[in-house]
CSV table of C-alpha atoms and ligand atoms in Angstrom, one decimal:
chain,number,residue,atom,x,y,z
A,993,MET,CA,2.9,-13.0,30.2
A,994,PHE,CA,-1.3,-13.5,29.3
A,995,LEU,CA,-3.0,-10.9,27.8
A,996,SER,CA,-7.0,-11.8,26.7
A,997,ALA,CA,-9.4,-9.1,25.0
A,998,ASP,CA,-13.2,-8.8,24.5
A,999,LYS,CA,-12.3,-10.2,20.8
A,1000,ILE,CA,-8.7,-11.3,19.7
A,1001,HIS,CA,-8.5,-11.1,15.9
A,1002,ASN,CA,-5.9,-13.4,15.0
A,1003,GLY,CA,-5.2,-11.3,11.2
A,1004,HIS,CA,-7.9,-14.3,9.8
A,1005,GLN,CA,-10.8,-14.0,12.3
A,1006,PHE,CA,-12.0,-13.7,15.3
A,1007,LEU,CA,-11.2,-16.0,18.1
A,1008,PRO,CA,-13.3,-17.8,20.8
A,1009,GLU,CA,-14.2,-15.6,23.3
A,1010,ASN,CA,-11.8,-17.7,26.0
A,1011,THR,CA,-8.9,-17.1,23.7
A,1012,LEU,CA,-5.3,-16.2,25.9
A,1013,LEU,CA,-2.2,-15.0,24.1
A,1014,GLU,CA,0.8,-15.5,25.5
A,1015,ILE,CA,3.4,-13.6,25.0
A,1016,ASP,CA,7.6,-12.6,26.3
A,1017,GLU,CA,8.4,-9.5,26.8
A,1018,SER,CA,9.4,-8.5,23.2
A,1019,GLY,CA,5.6,-9.6,22.0
A,1020,VAL,CA,6.9,-12.9,20.6
A,1021,ILE,CA,3.7,-15.0,20.8
A,1022,VAL,CA,4.6,-17.7,22.8
A,1023,ALA,CA,1.0,-19.9,22.8
A,1024,VAL,CA,-2.5,-18.9,21.9
A,1025,LEU,CA,-4.3,-20.4,24.4
A,1026,GLU,CA,-8.5,-21.4,24.5
A,1027,GLY,CA,-9.6,-20.9,28.3
A,1028,GLY,CA,-7.8,-22.1,31.4
A,1029,THR,CA,-6.2,-19.5,34.0
A,1030,ILE,CA,-3.0,-19.6,33.4
A,1031,GLY,CA,-1.4,-17.1,35.7
A,1032,GLU,CA,-1.7,-13.6,35.7
A,1033,ILE,CA,-3.5,-12.1,33.0
A,1034,GLN,CA,-3.8,-8.4,31.5
A,1035,HIS,CA,-7.1,-8.2,30.0
A,1036,PHE,CA,-8.6,-5.7,27.3
A,1037,GLU,CA,-11.6,-4.1,26.4
A,1038,GLY,CA,-12.5,-3.9,23.0
A,1039,ILE,CA,-10.2,-5.5,20.5
A,1040,LEU,CA,-6.6,-7.1,20.3
A,1041,CYS,CA,-5.4,-7.6,16.8
A,1042,PRO,CA,-1.7,-7.9,15.0
A,1043,GLY,CA,0.2,-5.3,14.2
A,1044,PHE,CA,-0.9,-3.4,10.6
A,1045,VAL,CA,0.8,-3.5,7.3
A,1046,ASN,CA,0.4,0.0,4.9
A,1047,VAL,CA,0.9,-1.8,1.6
A,1048,HIS,CA,1.6,1.0,-0.1
A,1049,CYS,CA,3.0,4.7,0.9
A,1050,HIS,CA,5.1,7.7,-0.3
A,1051,LEU,CA,7.0,8.6,2.8
A,1052,GLU,CA,9.5,10.7,0.1
A,1053,LEU,CA,6.6,13.1,-0.3
A,1054,SER,CA,5.5,14.0,3.5
A,1055,HIS,CA,6.6,17.4,2.9
A,1056,LEU,CA,3.9,18.0,0.8
A,1057,LYS,CA,0.7,17.3,3.6
A,1058,GLY,CA,-1.3,20.2,3.2
A,1059,ALA,CA,0.2,21.6,0.1
A,1060,ILE,CA,-2.4,20.2,-2.5
A,1061,SER,CA,-6.0,21.4,-2.9
A,1062,GLU,CA,-8.3,18.1,-2.4
A,1063,LYS,CA,-11.0,16.8,-4.8
A,1064,THR,CA,-9.9,18.4,-8.6
A,1065,GLY,CA,-8.8,15.0,-10.3
A,1066,LEU,CA,-6.1,12.9,-10.6
A,1067,THR,CA,-4.3,14.8,-13.5
A,1068,SER,CA,-4.6,18.5,-11.4
A,1069,PHE,CA,-3.3,16.6,-8.3
A,1070,LEU,CA,-0.1,14.9,-10.2
A,1071,GLN,CA,0.8,18.5,-11.7
A,1072,GLN,CA,0.6,19.8,-8.6
A,1073,VAL,CA,2.8,17.1,-7.3
A,1074,VAL,CA,5.3,17.9,-9.9
A,1075,GLY,CA,5.4,21.7,-9.6
A,1076,LEU,CA,5.5,21.3,-5.7
A,1077,ARG,CA,7.8,18.4,-5.1
A,1078,ASN,CA,11.1,19.9,-5.2
A,1079,GLN,CA,10.0,23.3,-3.8
A,1080,PHE,CA,11.1,22.5,-0.3
A,1081,SER,CA,14.7,22.4,0.9
A,1082,GLU,CA,16.6,19.2,1.9
A,1083,GLU,CA,15.9,19.9,5.6
A,1084,GLN,CA,12.1,20.3,5.1
A,1085,LYS,CA,11.9,17.4,3.4
A,1086,LEU,CA,13.7,14.9,6.4
A,1087,TRP,CA,11.8,16.9,8.9
A,1088,ALA,CA,8.3,15.7,7.3
A,1089,ARG,CA,9.6,12.1,6.4
A,1090,ASN,CA,10.9,11.7,10.2
A,1091,LYS,CA,7.4,13.2,11.4
A,1092,ALA,CA,5.7,10.7,9.5
A,1093,PHE,CA,7.8,7.9,10.1
A,1094,GLN,CA,6.6,8.2,13.8
A,1095,GLU,CA,3.0,8.8,13.2
A,1096,MET,CA,2.9,5.6,11.2
A,1097,LEU,CA,4.6,3.7,14.1
A,1098,ASP,CA,2.4,5.3,16.5
A,1099,ASN,CA,-0.4,4.3,14.3
A,1100,GLY,CA,0.6,1.0,15.0
A,1101,ILE,CA,2.0,-0.2,11.4
A,1102,VAL,CA,4.6,-2.8,11.5
A,1103,ALA,CA,5.4,-3.0,7.9
A,1104,LEU,CA,5.5,-0.9,5.1
A,1105,GLY,CA,5.2,-1.1,1.1
A,1106,ASP,CA,6.9,2.6,0.3
A,1107,ILE,CA,7.5,3.9,-3.0
A,1108,ALA,CA,10.7,5.5,-3.7
A,1109,ASN,CA,11.6,8.1,-6.3
A,1110,THR,CA,15.1,8.7,-5.3
A,1111,SER,CA,16.6,7.0,-1.8
A,1112,ASP,CA,15.5,9.6,0.5
A,1113,THR,CA,14.2,6.7,2.4
A,1114,LEU,CA,17.7,5.1,2.9
A,1115,SER,CA,17.9,6.6,6.6
A,1116,LEU,CA,14.7,5.7,7.8
A,1117,ARG,CA,15.4,1.7,7.0
A,1118,GLU,CA,18.5,2.0,8.7
A,1119,LYS,CA,16.5,2.7,11.8
A,1120,ASP,CA,14.9,-1.1,12.0
A,1121,MET,CA,11.9,0.0,13.3
A,1122,LEU,CA,9.6,-1.4,10.3
A,1123,HIS,CA,9.6,-4.1,8.1
A,1124,TRP,CA,10.4,-2.6,4.5
A,1125,GLN,CA,9.3,-3.4,1.0
A,1126,THR,CA,11.0,-0.1,-1.5
A,1127,PHE,CA,9.2,0.0,-4.4
A,1128,VAL,CA,11.5,1.8,-6.7
A,1129,GLU,CA,9.4,3.5,-9.2
A,1130,SER,CA,9.7,3.3,-12.8
A,1131,ILE,CA,8.5,6.1,-15.6
A,1132,GLY,CA,8.9,6.8,-18.8
A,1133,PHE,CA,5.7,6.9,-21.4
A,1134,ALA,CA,8.0,7.0,-24.8
A,1135,PRO,CA,8.9,3.1,-26.1
A,1136,GLU,CA,12.3,5.0,-26.7
A,1137,ARG,CA,13.0,5.8,-23.5
A,1138,ALA,CA,12.5,2.3,-21.6
A,1139,ALA,CA,16.1,1.7,-21.3
A,1140,HIS,CA,17.4,4.6,-20.0
A,1141,SER,CA,14.1,4.7,-17.7
A,1142,PHE,CA,14.8,1.1,-16.0
A,1143,ASP,CA,18.4,2.1,-15.8
A,1144,ILE,CA,17.2,5.1,-13.9
A,1145,ALA,CA,15.4,3.1,-11.3
A,1146,GLN,CA,18.1,0.5,-10.9
A,1147,LYS,CA,21.0,2.7,-9.5
A,1148,ILE,CA,18.2,3.5,-7.1
A,1149,LEU,CA,17.5,-0.3,-6.6
A,1150,ILE,CA,21.2,-0.6,-6.2
A,1151,GLU,CA,21.6,1.5,-3.1
A,1152,PHE,CA,18.5,0.3,-1.3
A,1153,GLU,CA,20.2,-3.2,-1.8
A,1154,GLY,CA,23.2,-2.1,-0.3
A,1155,GLN,CA,21.8,-2.1,3.0
A,1156,ILE,CA,22.2,-5.0,5.5
A,1157,PRO,CA,19.0,-6.4,7.2
A,1158,GLN,CA,19.3,-6.8,11.2
A,1159,GLU,CA,16.4,-7.8,12.9
A,1160,LYS,CA,13.3,-6.5,10.3
A,1161,THR,CA,13.3,-7.7,6.8
A,1162,LEU,CA,14.4,-5.0,4.1
A,1163,GLN,CA,13.2,-6.0,0.3
A,1164,GLN,CA,13.3,-4.2,-2.7
A,1165,SER,CA,12.2,-4.3,-6.6
A,1166,ILE,CA,11.9,-2.1,-9.8
A,1167,VAL,CA,7.9,-1.2,-10.2
A,1168,PRO,CA,6.1,0.5,-12.9
A,1169,HIS,CA,4.3,3.8,-11.5
A,1170,ALA,CA,1.0,3.7,-13.4
A,1171,PRO,CA,-0.4,2.8,-16.6
A,1172,TYR,CA,-0.3,6.3,-18.1
A,1173,SER,CA,3.2,6.9,-17.6
A,1174,VAL,CA,5.0,3.8,-18.5
A,1175,SER,CA,5.1,2.2,-22.0
A,1176,ALA,CA,5.1,-1.9,-22.6
A,1177,ASP,CA,8.5,-1.8,-23.5
A,1178,LEU,CA,9.1,-0.4,-19.7
A,1179,LEU,CA,6.7,-3.1,-18.6
A,1180,GLN,CA,8.3,-5.8,-20.2
A,1181,LEU,CA,11.7,-4.7,-18.6
A,1182,ILE,CA,10.3,-4.5,-15.3
A,1183,SER,CA,8.9,-7.9,-15.5
A,1184,SER,CA,12.6,-9.5,-16.2
A,1185,GLN,CA,13.4,-9.4,-13.0
A,1186,SER,CA,13.5,-12.3,-11.1
A,1187,ALA,CA,10.3,-13.9,-10.0
A,1188,ASP,CA,10.8,-13.3,-6.5
A,1189,LYS,CA,10.2,-9.4,-6.9
A,1190,ILE,CA,7.1,-8.0,-6.0
A,1191,ILE,CA,5.3,-5.4,-8.3
A,1192,SER,CA,3.3,-3.4,-7.9
A,1193,ILE,CA,1.1,0.0,-9.9
A,1194,HIS,CA,-1.0,2.6,-9.6
A,1195,ASN,CA,-3.7,1.1,-11.2
A,1196,GLN,CA,-7.4,2.6,-12.5
A,1197,GLU,CA,-6.9,5.6,-10.1
A,1198,SER,CA,-9.0,8.0,-12.5
A,1199,ALA,CA,-11.6,7.3,-15.2
A,1200,ALA,CA,-9.0,9.6,-17.7
A,1201,GLU,CA,-6.9,6.5,-17.4
A,1202,ASN,CA,-9.4,4.3,-18.9
A,1203,GLU,CA,-10.3,7.0,-21.2
A,1204,LEU,CA,-7.1,7.1,-22.7
A,1205,TYR,CA,-6.6,3.2,-23.3
A,1206,ASP,CA,-9.7,2.8,-24.8
A,1207,SER,CA,-10.1,5.7,-27.1
A,1208,LYS,CA,-6.8,8.3,-26.7
A,1209,THR,CA,-8.4,10.9,-25.7
A,1210,GLY,CA,-9.6,12.9,-22.5
A,1211,PRO,CA,-7.6,14.7,-19.5
A,1212,PHE,CA,-4.3,12.5,-20.1
A,1213,ILE,CA,-4.4,14.3,-23.5
A,1214,GLU,CA,-4.0,17.7,-22.3
A,1215,PHE,CA,-1.7,16.6,-19.6
A,1216,TYR,CA,1.1,15.3,-21.7
A,1217,THR,CA,1.0,18.4,-23.6
A,1218,ALA,CA,1.2,20.5,-20.2
A,1219,LEU,CA,4.4,18.4,-19.0
A,1220,GLY,CA,5.7,17.9,-22.9
A,1221,ILE,CA,5.7,13.8,-23.1
A,1222,ASP,CA,5.8,12.4,-26.4
A,1223,ASN,CA,2.8,10.6,-26.6
A,1224,THR,CA,2.7,9.7,-30.3
A,1225,SER,CA,3.8,5.9,-30.2
A,1226,PHE,CA,1.0,5.2,-28.1
A,1227,VAL,CA,-2.3,3.4,-29.8
A,1228,ALA,CA,-5.4,3.3,-27.9
A,1229,SER,CA,-6.4,-0.3,-27.3
A,1230,GLY,CA,-10.5,0.3,-27.0
A,1231,GLN,CA,-10.1,-0.9,-23.6
A,1232,ASN,CA,-10.2,-0.1,-20.3
A,1233,SER,CA,-6.0,0.2,-18.9
A,1234,LEU,CA,-6.2,-3.1,-16.7
A,1235,PRO,CA,-6.8,-5.6,-19.8
A,1236,SER,CA,-4.3,-3.4,-22.0
A,1237,TYR,CA,-1.5,-3.0,-20.2
A,1238,GLY,CA,-1.9,-6.1,-17.5
A,1239,ASN,CA,-0.9,-8.3,-20.7
A,1240,HIS,CA,2.6,-6.4,-20.7
A,1241,LEU,CA,3.3,-7.7,-17.3
A,1242,SER,CA,4.3,-11.4,-16.2
A,1243,ASP,CA,1.9,-13.5,-14.1
A,1244,LEU,CA,4.3,-14.8,-12.8
A,1245,HIS,CA,5.5,-12.1,-9.5
A,1246,THR,CA,2.7,-10.9,-6.7
A,1247,THR,CA,1.0,-8.2,-8.1
A,1248,ILE,CA,-0.2,-5.4,-6.1
A,1249,LEU,CA,-2.6,-3.1,-8.4
A,1250,VAL,CA,-3.3,0.1,-6.1
A,1251,HIS,CA,-6.2,2.2,-5.9
A,1252,ASN,CA,-8.8,0.4,-8.3
A,1253,THR,CA,-11.3,3.5,-8.1
A,1254,PHE,CA,-12.2,2.4,-11.5
A,1255,SER,CA,-11.8,-0.8,-12.0
A,1256,GLU,CA,-14.9,-2.9,-13.7
A,1257,LYS,CA,-16.0,-5.8,-13.9
A,1258,GLU,CA,-14.3,-7.2,-16.8
A,1259,ASP,CA,-11.4,-5.5,-15.4
A,1260,ILE,CA,-12.0,-7.5,-12.2
A,1261,ASP,CA,-12.3,-10.5,-13.6
A,1262,PHE,CA,-8.9,-10.2,-16.1
A,1263,ALA,CA,-6.6,-9.2,-13.5
A,1264,GLN,CA,-8.0,-12.3,-11.4
A,1265,SER,CA,-7.2,-14.8,-14.0
A,1266,LYS,CA,-4.2,-13.5,-15.5
A,1267,PHE,CA,-1.7,-12.9,-12.5
A,1268,GLU,CA,-1.5,-16.1,-10.3
A,1269,GLN,CA,-0.7,-13.8,-7.2
A,1270,LEU,CA,-3.1,-11.0,-7.2
A,1271,PHE,CA,-3.2,-8.1,-4.4
A,1272,TRP,CA,-5.7,-5.3,-4.5
A,1273,CYS,CA,-4.6,-2.6,-1.9
A,1274,LEU,CA,-7.1,0.0,-1.0
A,1275,CYS,CA,-6.6,3.8,-0.2
A,1276,PRO,CA,-10.0,4.9,0.5
A,1277,ASN,CA,-8.8,8.5,1.8
A,1278,ALA,CA,-6.7,9.6,-0.8
A,1279,ASN,CA,-9.5,8.4,-3.1
A,1280,LEU,CA,-12.0,10.7,-1.2
A,1281,TYR,CA,-9.1,13.4,-1.3
A,1282,ILE,CA,-7.6,13.2,-5.2
A,1283,GLU,CA,-11.1,11.9,-6.7
A,1284,ASN,CA,-14.1,12.2,-4.3
A,1285,ARG,CA,-14.6,8.6,-5.2
A,1286,LEU,CA,-14.3,5.3,-3.9
A,1287,PRO,CA,-13.5,1.7,-5.5
A,1288,ASN,CA,-16.6,-0.5,-5.7
A,1289,ILE,CA,-15.3,-2.7,-2.8
A,1290,ASN,CA,-18.5,-4.9,-2.9
A,1291,LEU,CA,-17.7,-5.9,-6.7
A,1292,LEU,CA,-13.7,-6.7,-5.5
A,1293,PHE,CA,-14.8,-8.5,-2.6
A,1294,ASP,CA,-17.9,-10.8,-4.2
A,1295,SER,CA,-15.1,-11.5,-7.2
A,1296,GLY,CA,-12.9,-13.0,-4.7
A,1297,ALA,CA,-10.4,-10.5,-4.6
A,1298,SER,CA,-7.6,-10.6,-2.2
A,1299,ILE,CA,-7.5,-7.3,-0.7
A,1300,CYS,CA,-5.3,-4.7,1.3
A,1301,ILE,CA,-5.0,-1.5,2.5
A,1302,GLY,CA,-2.7,1.4,1.9
A,1303,THR,CA,-2.3,4.9,3.4
A,1304,ASP,CA,-1.0,6.6,0.0
A,1305,SER,CA,1.1,9.9,1.0
A,1306,LEU,CA,0.5,13.0,2.7
A,1307,ALA,CA,0.6,14.4,-0.4
A,1308,SER,CA,-3.0,13.0,-0.6
A,1309,ASN,CA,-4.1,12.2,2.8
A,1310,HIS,CA,-4.6,13.7,6.0
A,1311,GLN,CA,-2.6,10.9,8.0
A,1312,LEU,CA,-0.6,7.7,7.3
A,1313,SER,CA,-2.6,5.2,9.4
A,1314,VAL,CA,-4.5,1.9,8.0
A,1315,MET,CA,-6.7,2.2,10.9
A,1316,ALA,CA,-8.1,5.5,9.3
A,1317,GLU,CA,-8.3,3.8,6.1
A,1318,LEU,CA,-11.0,0.6,8.1
A,1319,GLU,CA,-12.7,3.4,9.4
A,1320,THR,CA,-13.4,5.5,5.9
A,1321,ILE,CA,-14.0,1.6,4.3
A,1322,HIS,CA,-16.7,1.0,7.7
A,1323,GLN,CA,-18.2,4.2,6.9
A,1324,PHE,CA,-19.4,4.2,3.3
A,1325,TYR,CA,-19.4,-0.2,3.3
A,1326,PRO,CA,-21.3,-0.7,6.5
A,1327,GLN,CA,-22.1,-4.3,5.6
A,1328,ILE,CA,-18.3,-5.2,5.9
A,1329,GLY,CA,-17.4,-6.4,9.2
A,1330,TRP,CA,-14.6,-5.5,11.3
A,1331,GLU,CA,-13.4,-9.6,11.1
A,1332,GLN,CA,-13.5,-9.0,7.2
A,1333,LEU,CA,-11.0,-5.3,7.5
A,1334,LEU,CA,-8.4,-6.3,10.1
A,1335,GLN,CA,-7.7,-9.4,7.6
A,1336,TRP,CA,-7.0,-7.2,4.7
A,1337,ALA,CA,-5.1,-4.7,7.2
A,1338,THR,CA,-3.0,-7.4,8.8
A,1339,TYR,CA,-2.5,-11.1,7.3
A,1340,ASN,CA,-3.4,-10.0,3.5
A,1341,GLY,CA,-1.0,-7.1,3.9
A,1342,ALA,CA,1.8,-9.1,4.9
A,1343,CYS,CA,0.9,-12.0,2.2
A,1344,ALA,CA,0.8,-9.0,-0.5
A,1345,LEU,CA,4.7,-8.1,0.5
A,1346,GLN,CA,5.9,-11.5,1.5
A,1347,MET,CA,6.3,-10.6,5.3
A,1348,GLN,CA,3.6,-13.4,6.1
A,1349,GLN,CA,6.5,-15.6,7.5
A,1350,SER,CA,6.8,-12.8,10.4
A,1351,ILE,CA,4.0,-10.7,10.9
A,1352,GLY,CA,0.1,-10.6,9.7
A,1353,SER,CA,-0.9,-12.9,12.4
A,1354,PHE,CA,-0.9,-14.6,16.2
A,1355,GLU,CA,1.1,-17.2,15.1
A,1356,VAL,CA,3.9,-19.2,17.6
A,1357,GLY,CA,6.8,-17.6,17.5
A,1358,LYS,CA,6.4,-14.4,15.4
A,1359,ARG,CA,6.7,-11.2,16.5
A,1360,PRO,CA,3.5,-9.3,14.4
A,1361,GLY,CA,3.2,-6.5,17.1
A,1362,ILE,CA,-0.2,-6.0,18.9
A,1363,VAL,CA,-2.6,-3.5,18.5
A,1364,HIS,CA,-5.3,-2.9,20.7
A,1365,ILE,CA,-8.7,-1.0,19.1
A,1366,LYS,CA,-10.9,0.6,22.0
A,1367,ASN,CA,-14.7,0.2,21.6
A,1368,ASP,CA,-14.6,4.0,20.8
A,1369,TYR,CA,-12.1,2.7,17.7
A,1370,SER,CA,-9.3,4.7,19.4
A,1371,PHE,CA,-6.2,2.3,19.4
A,1372,GLN,CA,-2.7,2.0,20.7
A,1373,LYS,CA,0.4,-0.6,19.6
A,1374,LEU,CA,1.1,-2.6,22.8
A,1375,TYR,CA,4.2,-4.3,21.3
B,1447,ZN,ZN1,0.5,6.2,-4.5
């Protein structure tokens, strides 16, 4: 079967105008051809591109859709999540997870980086409909809790490791939640995992996080008091968070920094030189929902950062759609073109999740999924 379109984006760039995709009935790429009319061709107006990669989501929070007020700032958001996340029945949570999962499939997402504090998503992984990288999150701000926190995460990790992959990828690793919720000791334990594990961390999602590391003042101090979290061992570094906690992470792991809403030039330069395989995951709609602010994407781009896209959870977003995130970036940064945006949403995301061998680009033998984006930006997954 041969497909053509006004434009075909192969995960890296737009291909020449007369390019044809030859695929088999299951969507495996048989050939990428330039020109020539060979058999019957199905033509699409608009763009064809590989399936989207959602590098950061929390499917287990799907039941919090619409429950948390917008634009109140991160510490307020976190307190609302803590207060609300267990106020729902198991049936309500399951229903919401299943609905969100189907929404992602409908939105052309073929691979997911999913944060897990529980094993709630085991049954969704079993469906074998998405490629999964589950990030089992470890939380513990007091250094003396590090071993215990890591142990809790390991028990959940073992449940995910016990699943046998079928056609789709199943990967998992233990990751730190955020700079304001882990100790240096816990970061070092997490870094001791084998080098093939992917590390992801919420990074500089609020100005408060930088203030905490700089001077141990600001909204996080009230947050710790409100939640009864012991912060006596924490010492301010006089710097932003990233160059402070980043030194406790190994530079050997593929590392994904998520949000980066308040990352400054020095932070970006530090991380770009420290980590060998570094990805900057943007979740702009969640940033607008929580902080009403976007990262400096021009600065990241100009620094040569490898950018990828996440949706975050339905607790902080109205939908789980990579395309909706791209549209927001395009609205606020119109100078960043679709050729670039689609690379972030496909090939870069696949690399961040170490899945570029099977998805993320139109290459012979891959089955990356095919998304059709119409001229009005409506879109549908074809394969
Ligand atoms: Zn998140």
